[in-house]
mmCIF file of C-alpha atoms in Angstrom:
data_model
loop_
_atom_site.group_PDB
_atom_site.id
_atom_site.type_symbol
_atom_site.label_atom_id
_atom_site.label_comp_id
_atom_site.label_asym_id
_atom_site.label_seq_id
_atom_site.Cartn_x
_atom_site.Cartn_y
_atom_site.Cartn_z
ATOM 1 C CA MET A 1 -22.720 40.066 -95.061
ATOM 2 C CA ARG A 2 -19.644 41.189 -96.958
ATOM 3 C CA LEU A 3 -17.813 37.240 -96.810
ATOM 4 C CA ALA A 4 -21.232 35.815 -97.803
ATOM 5 C CA SER A 5 -20.475 38.084 -101.533
ATOM 6 C CA ALA A 6 -17.157 37.502 -101.330
ATOM 7 C CA PHE A 7 -18.041 33.789 -101.664
ATOM 8 C CA LEU A 8 -20.684 34.482 -104.425
ATOM 9 C CA CYS A 9 -17.935 35.818 -106.322
ATOM 10 C CA LEU A 10 -15.623 33.377 -106.379
ATOM 11 C CA GLY A 11 -18.493 30.989 -107.177
ATOM 12 C CA LEU A 12 -19.053 32.549 -110.166
ATOM 13 C CA LEU A 13 -14.901 32.159 -111.023
ATOM 14 C CA PHE A 14 -15.726 28.433 -109.978
ATOM 15 C CA ALA A 15 -18.301 28.072 -112.275
ATOM 16 C CA ALA A 16 -16.724 29.694 -115.630
ATOM 17 C CA PRO A 17 -14.610 26.623 -116.421
ATOM 18 C CA PHE A 18 -17.934 23.988 -116.036
ATOM 19 C CA ALA A 19 -20.097 25.802 -118.631
ATOM 20 C CA GLU A 20 -19.584 22.853 -121.065
ATOM 21 C CA ALA A 21 -23.399 22.006 -122.407
ATOM 22 C CA SER A 22 -22.912 18.190 -122.629
ATOM 23 C CA THR A 23 -21.345 18.121 -118.360
ATOM 24 C CA ARG A 24 -24.370 18.713 -116.197
ATOM 25 C CA TYR A 25 -23.351 20.758 -112.741
ATOM 26 C CA ILE A 26 -24.758 21.221 -109.535
ATOM 27 C CA VAL A 27 -23.157 23.818 -106.809
ATOM 28 C CA LYS A 28 -24.227 23.654 -103.505
ATOM 29 C CA ASN A 29 -23.396 26.429 -100.964
ATOM 30 C CA ARG A 30 -23.844 25.759 -97.296
ATOM 31 C CA ARG A 31 -22.714 27.195 -93.764
ATOM 32 C CA ILE A 32 -22.046 25.328 -90.799
ATOM 33 C CA GLU A 33 -24.926 25.678 -88.625
ATOM 34 C CA PRO A 34 -24.879 25.033 -84.211
ATOM 35 C CA ASN A 35 -23.949 21.852 -83.313
ATOM 36 C CA GLN A 36 -23.613 20.388 -87.106
ATOM 37 C CA PRO A 37 -20.229 18.416 -87.644
ATOM 38 C CA LEU A 38 -18.757 18.792 -91.281
ATOM 39 C CA ALA A 39 -19.644 15.471 -92.125
ATOM 40 C CA VAL A 40 -23.287 15.609 -91.109
ATOM 41 C CA ALA A 41 -23.089 19.238 -93.143
ATOM 42 C CA LEU A 42 -22.059 17.029 -95.896
ATOM 43 C CA GLU A 43 -24.282 14.475 -95.652
ATOM 44 C CA GLU A 44 -27.493 17.040 -95.144
ATOM 45 C CA ALA A 45 -25.728 19.046 -98.512
ATOM 46 C CA GLY A 46 -26.563 15.510 -100.086
ATOM 47 C CA LEU A 47 -22.812 14.296 -100.553
ATOM 48 C CA PRO A 48 -22.526 10.626 -100.736
ATOM 49 C CA PRO A 49 -20.706 8.757 -97.266
ATOM 50 C CA GLU A 50 -17.985 7.465 -99.504
ATOM 51 C CA GLN A 51 -16.871 10.843 -101.166
ATOM 52 C CA THR A 52 -17.172 12.540 -97.284
ATOM 53 C CA THR A 53 -14.507 9.991 -96.763
ATOM 54 C CA ALA A 54 -12.398 10.945 -99.788
ATOM 55 C CA LEU A 55 -12.613 14.514 -99.079
ATOM 56 C CA ILE A 56 -11.762 14.771 -95.355
ATOM 57 C CA ALA A 57 -8.894 12.136 -96.258
ATOM 58 C CA ALA A 58 -7.714 14.438 -98.396
ATOM 59 C CA LEU A 59 -7.369 17.756 -96.554
ATOM 60 C CA GLU A 60 -5.574 15.265 -93.939
ATOM 61 C CA GLY A 61 -2.453 17.346 -92.637
ATOM 62 C CA VAL A 62 -3.833 20.638 -94.583
ATOM 63 C CA PHE A 63 -6.593 21.692 -92.512
ATOM 64 C CA ASP A 64 -8.325 19.331 -89.261
ATOM 65 C CA PHE A 65 -12.059 19.861 -89.717
ATOM 66 C CA ARG A 66 -12.470 19.258 -85.988
ATOM 67 C CA LYS A 67 -11.759 23.315 -86.031
ATOM 68 C CA SER A 68 -14.733 24.510 -88.034
ATOM 69 C CA ARG A 69 -16.597 27.092 -86.835
ATOM 70 C CA VAL A 70 -20.362 27.706 -86.516
ATOM 71 C CA GLY A 71 -20.558 30.304 -89.639
ATOM 72 C CA ASP A 72 -17.670 28.760 -91.544
ATOM 73 C CA GLN A 73 -19.045 28.414 -95.821
ATOM 74 C CA PHE A 74 -18.287 25.797 -98.029
ATOM 75 C CA ARG A 75 -19.247 24.453 -101.695
ATOM 76 C CA LEU A 76 -19.617 21.585 -103.690
ATOM 77 C CA VAL A 77 -19.513 21.078 -107.033
ATOM 78 C CA ILE A 78 -20.988 17.833 -108.275
ATOM 79 C CA ARG A 79 -20.035 16.834 -111.295
ATOM 80 C CA GLU A 80 -22.219 13.769 -113.272
ATOM 81 C CA GLY A 81 -23.565 12.972 -109.574
ATOM 82 C CA GLU A 82 -19.792 13.365 -108.433
ATOM 83 C CA LEU A 83 -17.757 15.323 -106.147
ATOM 84 C CA ASP A 84 -15.954 17.429 -108.257
ATOM 85 C CA PHE A 85 -14.929 20.540 -106.510
ATOM 86 C CA PHE A 86 -14.963 21.224 -102.600
ATOM 87 C CA GLY A 87 -14.353 24.740 -101.389
ATOM 88 C CA TYR A 88 -14.039 25.515 -97.676
ATOM 89 C CA ARG A 89 -13.959 29.560 -96.446
ATOM 90 C CA GLN A 90 -13.459 30.440 -92.826
ATOM 91 C CA SER A 91 -12.223 33.771 -93.357
ATOM 92 C CA ALA A 92 -10.880 36.065 -96.122
ATOM 93 C CA VAL A 93 -7.750 34.573 -95.796
ATOM 94 C CA ASP A 94 -8.339 31.452 -94.598
ATOM 95 C CA GLU A 95 -9.797 28.932 -97.542
ATOM 96 C CA TRP A 96 -9.668 25.612 -98.079
ATOM 97 C CA GLN A 97 -9.837 22.919 -101.654
ATOM 98 C CA VAL A 98 -10.052 20.036 -102.921
ATOM 99 C CA ARG A 99 -9.913 19.149 -106.464
ATOM 100 C CA ARG A 100 -10.507 15.458 -108.166
ATOM 101 C CA ASP A 101 -7.722 14.404 -110.198
ATOM 102 C CA GLY A 102 -8.348 11.201 -112.129
ATOM 103 C CA ASP A 103 -9.291 9.053 -109.341
ATOM 104 C CA LYS A 104 -7.821 11.001 -106.642
ATOM 105 C CA TYR A 105 -8.713 14.111 -104.618
ATOM 106 C CA ILE A 106 -5.594 16.810 -103.462
ATOM 107 C CA GLY A 107 -6.650 18.891 -100.968
ATOM 108 C CA SER A 108 -4.734 22.274 -100.363
ATOM 109 C CA LYS A 109 -4.469 25.656 -98.618
ATOM 110 C CA ARG A 110 -5.663 28.534 -101.223
ATOM 111 C CA ALA A 111 -3.079 31.269 -101.530
ATOM 112 C CA ILE A 112 -4.462 34.775 -100.445
ATOM 113 C CA GLU A 113 -2.012 37.618 -101.556
ATOM 114 C CA VAL A 114 -1.980 40.015 -98.433
ATOM 115 C CA GLU A 115 -0.517 43.847 -98.623
ATOM 116 C CA LYS A 116 1.146 45.600 -95.663
ATOM 117 C CA GLN A 117 0.454 49.259 -96.163
ATOM 118 C CA VAL A 118 1.486 52.250 -94.340
ATOM 119 C CA ALA A 119 -1.341 54.535 -94.465
ATOM 120 C CA LEU A 120 -3.014 57.845 -92.393
ATOM 121 C CA VAL A 121 -6.611 57.335 -90.704
ATOM 122 C CA SER A 122 -8.541 60.223 -89.733
ATOM 123 C CA LEU A 123 -11.329 60.400 -87.755
ATOM 124 C CA GLU A 124 -13.741 63.185 -86.517
ATOM 125 C CA ILE A 125 -16.257 61.851 -83.084
ATOM 126 C CA ASN A 126 -19.335 63.144 -83.507
ATOM 127 C CA ASN A 127 -20.991 60.615 -81.579
ATOM 128 C CA SER A 128 -18.646 57.500 -80.934
ATOM 129 C CA LEU A 129 -15.451 56.153 -82.344
ATOM 130 C CA TYR A 130 -16.868 53.159 -83.730
ATOM 131 C CA GLU A 131 -19.248 55.429 -85.574
ATOM 132 C CA ALA A 132 -16.178 58.076 -86.742
ATOM 133 C CA ALA A 133 -14.527 55.026 -88.094
ATOM 134 C CA LEU A 134 -17.391 53.936 -90.501
ATOM 135 C CA ALA A 135 -17.581 57.092 -91.210
ATOM 136 C CA ALA A 136 -13.984 57.316 -92.481
ATOM 137 C CA GLY A 137 -14.901 53.817 -94.167
ATOM 138 C CA GLU A 138 -12.489 52.562 -91.893
ATOM 139 C CA ASP A 139 -12.898 48.944 -90.221
ATOM 140 C CA PRO A 140 -14.787 49.634 -86.858
ATOM 141 C CA ILE A 141 -11.831 48.042 -84.992
ATOM 142 C CA ILE A 142 -9.220 50.953 -85.047
ATOM 143 C CA GLY A 143 -11.151 52.188 -82.428
ATOM 144 C CA MET A 144 -10.035 49.526 -80.580
ATOM 145 C CA VAL A 145 -6.325 49.649 -81.778
ATOM 146 C CA LEU A 146 -6.736 53.792 -80.340
ATOM 147 C CA ALA A 147 -7.822 53.283 -77.387
ATOM 148 C CA ASP A 148 -5.451 50.053 -76.738
ATOM 149 C CA VAL A 149 -2.358 53.232 -77.980
ATOM 150 C CA PHE A 150 -4.198 56.007 -75.293
ATOM 151 C CA ALA A 151 -5.010 54.163 -72.737
ATOM 152 C CA TRP A 152 -3.082 55.710 -70.002
ATOM 153 C CA ASP A 153 -3.862 59.301 -71.008
ATOM 154 C CA ILE A 154 -7.952 58.507 -72.503
ATOM 155 C CA ASP A 155 -10.416 57.003 -70.863
ATOM 156 C CA PHE A 156 -12.463 56.119 -74.473
ATOM 157 C CA TYR A 157 -16.143 56.325 -72.648
ATOM 158 C CA ARG A 158 -15.719 59.304 -70.035
ATOM 159 C CA ASP A 159 -13.631 61.603 -71.905
ATOM 160 C CA VAL A 160 -14.293 61.815 -75.224
ATOM 161 C CA ARG A 161 -16.653 64.641 -76.303
ATOM 162 C CA LYS A 162 -18.268 65.845 -80.053
ATOM 163 C CA GLY A 163 -15.799 66.875 -82.367
ATOM 164 C CA ASP A 164 -12.645 65.618 -81.000
ATOM 165 C CA ARG A 165 -10.633 64.838 -83.711
ATOM 166 C CA ALA A 166 -8.149 61.517 -83.702
ATOM 167 C CA ARG A 167 -5.325 60.600 -86.456
ATOM 168 C CA ALA A 168 -3.009 57.460 -87.099
ATOM 169 C CA LEU A 169 -0.420 56.304 -88.887
ATOM 170 C CA VAL A 170 -0.799 52.814 -89.408
ATOM 171 C CA GLU A 171 -0.048 49.734 -90.329
ATOM 172 C CA LYS A 172 -2.921 47.739 -92.692
ATOM 173 C CA PHE A 173 -2.950 44.362 -94.053
ATOM 174 C CA VAL A 174 -4.738 44.222 -97.354
ATOM 175 C CA SER A 175 -6.308 41.689 -100.383
ATOM 176 C CA LYS A 176 -7.842 42.661 -103.004
ATOM 177 C CA GLY A 177 -8.412 46.371 -101.952
ATOM 178 C CA ARG A 178 -10.074 45.205 -98.572
ATOM 179 C CA ILE A 179 -8.916 45.768 -94.693
ATOM 180 C CA LEU A 180 -8.367 42.177 -93.306
ATOM 181 C CA ARG A 181 -6.729 43.879 -90.106
ATOM 182 C CA TYR A 182 -4.401 46.034 -88.736
ATOM 183 C CA GLY A 183 -0.981 46.103 -87.695
ATOM 184 C CA GLU A 184 1.017 48.335 -85.788
ATOM 185 C CA VAL A 185 0.314 52.223 -85.174
ATOM 186 C CA LEU A 186 3.038 54.014 -85.998
ATOM 187 C CA ALA A 187 2.107 57.315 -84.590
ATOM 188 C CA ALA A 188 -0.835 59.008 -83.512
ATOM 189 C CA THR A 189 -2.611 62.360 -82.144
ATOM 190 C CA TYR A 190 -5.712 63.296 -80.320
ATOM 191 C CA GLU A 191 -7.617 66.436 -79.668
ATOM 192 C CA GLY A 192 -10.004 66.106 -77.398
ATOM 193 C CA GLU A 193 -12.376 69.120 -75.892
ATOM 194 C CA SER A 194 -11.928 67.537 -72.143
ATOM 195 C CA VAL A 195 -8.091 65.784 -72.472
ATOM 196 C CA GLY A 196 -6.447 68.506 -74.609
ATOM 197 C CA SER A 197 -3.550 67.575 -77.037
ATOM 198 C CA LYS A 198 -1.808 63.924 -77.041
ATOM 199 C CA ARG A 199 0.924 63.390 -79.610
ATOM 200 C CA VAL A 200 2.366 59.910 -79.664
ATOM 201 C CA PHE A 201 5.249 57.711 -81.270
ATOM 202 C CA ARG A 202 6.352 54.134 -81.739
ATOM 203 C CA TYR A 203 10.102 53.783 -81.165
ATOM 204 C CA GLU A 204 11.427 50.620 -80.293
ATOM 205 C CA LEU A 205 14.614 50.744 -77.837
ATOM 206 C CA PRO A 206 17.716 48.541 -78.549
ATOM 207 C CA ASP A 207 16.775 45.400 -76.931
ATOM 208 C CA GLY A 208 14.011 45.069 -79.658
ATOM 209 C CA LYS A 209 10.941 45.996 -77.391
ATOM 210 C CA ALA A 210 8.975 48.932 -78.692
ATOM 211 C CA SER A 211 6.712 50.942 -76.607
ATOM 212 C CA PHE A 212 5.306 55.014 -77.541
ATOM 213 C CA PHE A 213 7.084 57.944 -76.408
ATOM 214 C CA GLN A 214 5.748 61.473 -76.865
ATOM 215 C CA GLU A 215 7.599 63.751 -78.823
ATOM 216 C CA ASP A 216 10.040 65.634 -76.572
ATOM 217 C CA GLY A 217 10.565 61.775 -75.254
ATOM 218 C CA ALA A 218 8.838 61.324 -72.242
ATOM 219 C CA SER A 219 6.711 57.446 -72.267
ATOM 220 C CA ALA A 220 3.163 57.139 -72.996
ATOM 221 C CA ARG A 221 3.014 54.963 -70.686
ATOM 222 C CA LYS A 222 1.611 55.647 -67.196
ATOM 223 C CA ALA A 223 2.080 53.224 -63.946
ATOM 224 C CA PHE A 224 -2.056 52.631 -63.924
ATOM 225 C CA LEU A 225 -4.193 52.366 -66.852
ATOM 226 C CA LYS A 226 -7.329 54.967 -66.902
ATOM 227 C CA SER A 227 -9.586 52.012 -67.419
ATOM 228 C CA PRO A 228 -9.932 48.560 -66.428
ATOM 229 C CA LEU A 229 -11.889 47.942 -69.927
ATOM 230 C CA LYS A 230 -11.248 49.840 -72.885
ATOM 231 C CA TYR A 231 -14.849 50.632 -73.575
ATOM 232 C CA ALA A 232 -17.455 51.502 -70.358
ATOM 233 C CA HIS A 233 -18.880 53.665 -68.240
ATOM 234 C CA VAL A 234 -19.396 54.136 -64.957
ATOM 235 C CA THR A 235 -22.905 54.106 -63.222
ATOM 236 C CA SER A 236 -21.614 54.126 -59.927
ATOM 237 C CA GLY A 237 -19.091 56.667 -58.526
ATOM 238 C CA PHE A 238 -16.727 56.742 -55.502
ATOM 239 C CA GLY A 239 -18.424 57.368 -51.990
ATOM 240 C CA SER A 240 -21.866 56.769 -50.494
ATOM 241 C CA ARG A 241 -24.810 55.057 -52.190
ATOM 242 C CA PHE A 242 -27.912 53.479 -51.947
ATOM 243 C CA HIS A 243 -27.505 49.458 -52.396
ATOM 244 C CA PRO A 244 -29.837 48.559 -54.869
ATOM 245 C CA VAL A 245 -29.600 44.781 -52.854
ATOM 246 C CA LEU A 246 -29.299 45.766 -49.328
ATOM 247 C CA GLN A 247 -31.425 49.364 -49.666
ATOM 248 C CA TYR A 248 -29.927 50.949 -47.420
ATOM 249 C CA VAL A 249 -27.026 53.576 -47.860
ATOM 250 C CA LYS A 250 -23.669 52.357 -47.631
ATOM 251 C CA ALA A 251 -20.220 53.127 -48.254
ATOM 252 C CA HIS A 252 -18.950 52.088 -52.300
ATOM 253 C CA ASN A 253 -15.576 51.902 -52.397
ATOM 254 C CA GLY A 254 -14.945 51.254 -56.047
ATOM 255 C CA VAL A 255 -16.429 52.605 -58.500
ATOM 256 C CA ASP A 256 -18.944 50.602 -61.487
ATOM 257 C CA TYR A 257 -18.467 49.900 -64.808
ATOM 258 C CA ALA A 258 -21.202 48.742 -67.203
ATOM 259 C CA ALA A 259 -20.309 45.528 -69.146
ATOM 260 C CA SER A 260 -21.390 42.904 -70.787
ATOM 261 C CA ILE A 261 -20.686 39.477 -69.315
ATOM 262 C CA GLY A 262 -17.325 38.292 -70.763
ATOM 263 C CA THR A 263 -15.982 41.579 -71.633
ATOM 264 C CA PRO A 264 -12.131 41.183 -70.970
ATOM 265 C CA VAL A 265 -10.721 42.977 -68.036
ATOM 266 C CA TRP A 266 -7.646 44.295 -68.009
ATOM 267 C CA ALA A 267 -4.890 44.247 -65.327
ATOM 268 C CA VAL A 268 -4.569 48.546 -64.811
ATOM 269 C CA ALA A 269 -0.686 47.896 -63.627
ATOM 270 C CA ASP A 270 1.794 45.450 -63.027
ATOM 271 C CA GLY A 271 1.474 43.562 -59.748
ATOM 272 C CA THR A 272 1.562 39.907 -58.476
ATOM 273 C CA VAL A 273 -2.122 38.342 -57.541
ATOM 274 C CA THR A 274 -3.219 38.168 -54.203
ATOM 275 C CA VAL A 275 -6.788 37.158 -54.575
ATOM 276 C CA ALA A 276 -8.452 35.301 -57.489
ATOM 277 C CA ASN A 277 -11.798 33.371 -55.932
ATOM 278 C CA ASN A 278 -15.038 33.494 -55.057
ATOM 279 C CA THR A 279 -15.106 36.233 -52.382
ATOM 280 C CA GLY A 280 -19.080 35.874 -51.464
ATOM 281 C CA ALA A 281 -20.738 38.946 -51.883
ATOM 282 C CA GLY A 282 -18.222 40.586 -54.682
ATOM 283 C CA GLY A 283 -18.484 37.257 -56.569
ATOM 284 C CA ASN A 284 -15.085 36.137 -58.199
ATOM 285 C CA THR A 285 -12.949 38.322 -57.486
ATOM 286 C CA VAL A 286 -9.459 38.955 -58.544
ATOM 287 C CA CYS A 287 -6.913 40.985 -56.554
ATOM 288 C CA LEU A 288 -3.699 42.577 -57.293
ATOM 289 C CA ARG A 289 -0.729 44.123 -55.511
ATOM 290 C CA HIS A 290 1.292 46.722 -57.132
ATOM 291 C CA THR A 291 4.625 49.081 -56.688
ATOM 292 C CA ASN A 292 4.473 51.650 -53.695
ATOM 293 C CA GLY A 293 1.492 50.190 -51.450
ATOM 294 C CA PHE A 294 -1.357 50.376 -54.265
ATOM 295 C CA GLU A 295 -3.906 47.470 -54.590
ATOM 296 C CA THR A 296 -6.559 46.968 -56.901
ATOM 297 C CA CYS A 297 -9.532 44.806 -57.146
ATOM 298 C CA TYR A 298 -12.338 43.395 -59.995
ATOM 299 C CA LEU A 299 -15.340 42.108 -58.569
ATOM 300 C CA HIS A 300 -18.505 39.851 -60.055
ATOM 301 C CA LEU A 301 -16.615 38.151 -62.526
ATOM 302 C CA SER A 302 -17.671 35.827 -65.352
ATOM 303 C CA LYS A 303 -14.092 33.657 -65.002
ATOM 304 C CA TYR A 304 -10.652 34.440 -64.727
ATOM 305 C CA GLY A 305 -8.211 35.091 -67.178
ATOM 306 C CA ALA A 306 -5.376 32.189 -68.260
ATOM 307 C CA GLY A 307 -2.623 31.888 -65.781
ATOM 308 C CA VAL A 308 -4.252 34.378 -63.351
ATOM 309 C CA ARG A 309 -4.197 32.503 -59.678
ATOM 310 C CA VAL A 310 -2.547 33.611 -56.135
ATOM 311 C CA GLY A 311 1.102 34.413 -56.402
ATOM 312 C CA ALA A 312 1.317 35.229 -60.409
ATOM 313 C CA ARG A 313 2.913 37.926 -61.591
ATOM 314 C CA VAL A 314 0.398 40.093 -64.465
ATOM 315 C CA SER A 315 1.547 42.443 -66.758
ATOM 316 C CA GLN A 316 -0.657 45.735 -67.717
ATOM 317 C CA LYS A 317 -3.000 45.396 -70.142
ATOM 318 C CA GLN A 318 -3.161 41.619 -69.579
ATOM 319 C CA VAL A 319 -6.529 40.183 -69.799
ATOM 320 C CA ILE A 320 -6.665 39.103 -65.768
ATOM 321 C CA ALA A 321 -10.250 38.220 -66.415
ATOM 322 C CA TYR A 322 -13.503 38.583 -68.087
ATOM 323 C CA SER A 323 -16.706 40.621 -66.217
ATOM 324 C CA GLY A 324 -19.842 38.875 -65.094
ATOM 325 C CA ASN A 325 -22.694 39.158 -63.198
ATOM 326 C CA THR A 326 -21.538 36.919 -59.797
ATOM 327 C CA GLY A 327 -22.325 37.793 -56.057
ATOM 328 C CA ARG A 328 -24.220 40.416 -54.779
ATOM 329 C CA SER A 329 -25.222 41.911 -58.367
ATOM 330 C CA THR A 330 -28.238 43.243 -59.541
ATOM 331 C CA GLY A 331 -26.763 42.962 -63.470
ATOM 332 C CA PRO A 332 -23.796 42.415 -65.858
ATOM 333 C CA HIS A 333 -21.472 44.849 -64.705
ATOM 334 C CA LEU A 334 -17.525 45.217 -62.918
ATOM 335 C CA HIS A 335 -16.553 46.790 -59.812
ATOM 336 C CA TYR A 336 -13.358 47.700 -59.415
ATOM 337 C CA ALA A 337 -11.406 49.379 -56.304
ATOM 338 C CA LEU A 338 -8.120 50.621 -55.813
ATOM 339 C CA LYS A 339 -6.514 51.151 -52.119
ATOM 340 C CA ARG A 340 -3.506 53.012 -51.477
ATOM 341 C CA GLY A 341 -1.348 52.341 -47.738
ATOM 342 C CA GLY A 342 -4.675 49.986 -47.058
ATOM 343 C CA ARG A 343 -7.491 52.775 -47.834
ATOM 344 C CA TYR A 344 -9.860 53.198 -50.193
ATOM 345 C CA VAL A 345 -9.228 55.866 -52.708
ATOM 346 C CA ASN A 346 -11.156 57.005 -55.690
ATOM 347 C CA PRO A 347 -9.923 55.812 -59.199
ATOM 348 C CA LEU A 348 -11.518 58.132 -61.024
ATOM 349 C CA ASN A 349 -8.938 61.328 -59.858
ATOM 350 C CA GLN A 350 -5.998 59.704 -59.570
ATOM 351 C CA ASN A 351 -2.778 61.387 -60.993
ATOM 352 C CA PHE A 352 -0.193 58.396 -61.825
ATOM 353 C CA PRO A 353 3.274 59.715 -63.168
ATOM 354 C CA ARG A 354 4.431 58.269 -66.078
ATOM 355 C CA THR A 355 6.860 55.567 -66.535
ATOM 356 C CA GLU A 356 11.048 56.388 -67.940
ATOM 357 C CA PRO A 357 11.171 58.792 -70.097
ATOM 358 C CA LEU A 358 13.759 57.479 -73.163
ATOM 359 C CA PRO A 359 17.242 57.864 -72.414
ATOM 360 C CA LYS A 360 19.152 61.124 -73.599
ATOM 361 C CA HIS A 361 21.688 59.283 -75.863
ATOM 362 C CA LEU A 362 18.599 57.425 -78.086
ATOM 363 C CA MET A 363 16.918 61.458 -78.488
ATOM 364 C CA ALA A 364 18.903 61.541 -81.526
ATOM 365 C CA ASP A 365 18.152 58.582 -83.232
ATOM 366 C CA PHE A 366 14.438 58.757 -81.877
ATOM 367 C CA HIS A 367 14.176 62.218 -83.508
ATOM 368 C CA ALA A 368 15.144 61.004 -86.583
ATOM 369 C CA LYS A 369 13.229 58.498 -87.166
ATOM 370 C CA ILE A 370 9.629 60.315 -86.343
ATOM 371 C CA ALA A 371 10.756 63.088 -87.809
ATOM 372 C CA PRO A 372 8.854 61.621 -91.311
ATOM 373 C CA MET A 373 5.974 60.448 -89.530
ATOM 374 C CA ALA A 374 5.196 63.612 -87.536
ATOM 375 C CA GLN A 375 5.623 65.354 -91.265
ATOM 376 C CA GLN A 376 2.934 62.910 -92.516
ATOM 377 C CA LEU A 377 0.489 63.257 -89.455
ATOM 378 C CA ASP A 378 0.848 67.021 -89.429
ATOM 379 C CA ALA A 379 0.037 67.418 -93.633
ATOM 380 C CA VAL A 380 -3.219 65.871 -92.650
ATOM 381 C CA SER A 381 -4.163 68.643 -90.290
ATOM 382 C CA VAL A 382 -2.807 71.341 -92.317
ATOM 383 C CA ALA A 383 -4.762 70.169 -94.985
ATOM 384 C CA ALA A 384 -8.341 69.600 -92.867
ATOM 385 C CA ALA A 385 -7.173 73.646 -91.893
ATOM 386 C CA GLY A 386 -7.014 74.170 -95.387
ATOM 387 C CA VAL A 387 -10.616 73.032 -95.920
ATOM 388 C CA GLY A 388 -12.012 74.395 -93.023
ATOM 389 C CA ALA A 389 -10.778 77.580 -94.154
ATOM 390 C CA GLN A 390 -12.416 77.539 -97.458
ATOM 391 C CA GLN A 391 -15.659 77.216 -96.160
#
């Protein structure tokens, strides 16, 4: 809806120069429909074939319309029966234009001014991160950004409680006052009833790689993530259960997460792929071998991630597959199993160690760089406490 409104505003801008009383203009706004190539869409909008050919030729090398997507918007301005202007919008920062110049058509990509800002985001959770983001006037995608930052310590379905608070110092890419996307999280805190207080800072190491560390230099990373999915709830825990298909009590050597088909599945730790095929009852399955005798398996998948095959190395947080409903399954979900020393263990009650802390010789530089970020986070906290005291 916001894209359509923005395009309407552009239409008003386009219309201003075309208001000459002696010239007849026709403006047509359309969207690309399913299974509709651009040429067909233009034809159905009433553009003659020769003008369609000229229009697409003007954008050769500028935009390949074979990459058109359902929902893309376009505008035709017809002057005295001839195409005078064509605008094509794919996103808030991706717009192309064709203008008539005498007997020729000239195509170009419209320049969109984008500004990078660093801003504080404060969320109070009363129901979900999604609703908390909306209430704060933020794009709900910020919830996924924070879930990524705290993935080693917080399961954002099981661990979140009403009244929890999150704050983040984050990059925002803005155009005309509208958030296009979030960039890097520079610092973040989470204060939760079940997880306590978490506070992390992004720091770039001498090799150019960035990671998150706690204020004392301890790594925010752990050997294993708390969950193979960013958002999902457990529908069946570890241990014996009545099997819904086999209709008898059977050991359940893992946990089941509710997940719609196509939900990205993370590798919970660095590892090597040992299984990447259909295992019958387990459906499409990926298993990984990790260090210290750990193995993980992910079952009932719809498809595998790029490059996932037996023998391939994968990294923590790499998308190794997509959840599905294959094998002996009563509905879309992910079955996740963890082995330690060849024996199944409950993945929900494991306490994995953190990775290597920040080297001591970097601590002075680290504290100097995070000091201003810590002050900004604390300023929000103090301000919020002051408002509460006045009430």
